[in-house]
Coordinates of C-alpha atoms in Angstrom, one line a residue:
X1 CA 0.0 0.0 0.0
X2 CA 1.3 3.4 -0.9
X3 CA -1.2 5.3 1.2
X4 CA -4.6 5.4 2.8
X5 CA -7.1 8.3 2.6
X6 CA -10.6 9.2 3.7
X7 CA -13.2 10.8 1.5
X8 CA -16.9 11.2 1.9
X9 CA -16.8 9.2 5.2
X10 CA -15.2 6.2 3.5
X11 CA -11.6 5.0 3.9
X12 CA -9.5 3.8 0.9
X13 CA -6.2 1.9 0.6
X14 CA -4.2 2.7 -2.5
X15 CA -2.1 -0.1 -4.1
X16 CA -0.6 0.0 -7.6
X17 CA -2.6 3.2 -8.4
X18 CA -5.9 1.6 -7.5
X19 CA -8.1 2.6 -4.5
X20 CA -9.9 -0.1 -2.5
X21 CA -12.5 0.6 0.1
X22 CA -11.6 -0.7 3.6
X23 CA -13.4 -0.7 6.9
X24 CA -11.0 0.9 9.4
X25 CA -11.0 4.7 9.8
X26 CA -7.9 6.8 9.3
X27 CA -7.6 7.1 13.1
X28 CA -7.8 3.3 13.6
X29 CA -5.2 2.8 10.9
X30 CA -2.8 5.3 12.5
X31 CA -3.1 3.3 15.8
X32 CA -2.6 -0.1 14.1
X33 CA 0.1 0.5 11.5
X34 CA 3.8 0.4 12.3
X35 CA 4.8 4.1 13.0
X36 CA 8.3 3.4 11.6
X37 CA 6.7 2.6 8.2
X38 CA 3.5 4.8 8.1
X39 CA 2.9 8.4 9.0
X40 CA -0.3 10.4 9.3
X41 CA 0.3 13.5 7.2
X42 CA -3.2 15.0 7.2
X43 CA -6.4 14.4 9.0
X44 CA -7.5 12.3 6.1
X45 CA -4.3 10.7 4.9
X46 CA -1.7 8.1 6.1
X47 CA 1.3 7.5 3.9
X48 CA 3.7 4.6 3.6
X49 CA 7.1 6.3 4.1
X50 CA 8.8 3.8 1.8
X51 CA 6.8 5.3 -1.1
X52 CA 7.9 8.9 -0.6
X53 CA 10.0 10.0 -3.6
X54 CA 10.5 13.7 -2.9
X55 CA 9.3 16.4 -0.5
X56 CA 8.9 20.1 -1.3
X57 CA 7.8 23.1 0.7
X58 CA 4.5 24.8 0.1
X59 CA 3.5 28.4 1.0
X60 CA 2.2 28.6 4.6
X61 CA 4.3 25.8 6.0
X62 CA 2.7 22.8 4.5
X63 CA 4.6 20.2 2.4
X64 CA 4.0 18.4 -0.9
X65 CA 5.2 14.9 -1.2
X66 CA 5.4 13.0 -4.4
X67 CA 5.1 9.2 -4.3
X68 CA 7.1 6.6 -6.2
X69 CA 4.0 5.1 -7.8
X70 CA 3.3 5.0 -11.5
X71 CA 1.2 8.2 -11.3
X72 CA 3.7 10.2 -9.3
X73 CA 0.9 11.0 -6.9
X74 CA 1.1 14.2 -5.0
X75 CA -0.1 14.4 -1.4
X76 CA -0.1 17.4 1.0
X77 CA 1.4 17.2 4.5
X78 CA -0.6 19.5 6.7
X79 CA 1.4 22.4 8.2
X80 CA 0.8 21.2 11.8
X81 CA 2.3 17.8 10.8
X82 CA 5.1 19.1 8.6
X83 CA 7.9 19.4 11.2
X84 CA 7.4 15.9 12.6
X85 CA 7.1 14.5 9.1
X86 CA 10.4 16.1 7.9
X87 CA 12.2 14.8 11.0
X88 CA 11.1 11.2 10.0
X89 CA 11.8 11.2 6.3
X90 CA 15.2 10.6 4.9
X91 CA 15.5 10.8 1.1

């Protein structure tokens, strides 16, 4: 899984560019997943750190991360989570 996200009160797991509906909420996933491999980057998104390709700063203190998937998916790290995220990611 490259990442998980919530949208319209549903949670999805993304693997190989395809999204699959799953039962756990983002909060439940954050508690269950290994924190050395997964990071909550936004209230609606958890990312697999092994899939992070690059990190760039956005205005206002947020970050943009690009994944190593076939679509080069861009995800936003919320500004209140940016400092902790940068401390964890080594590219």
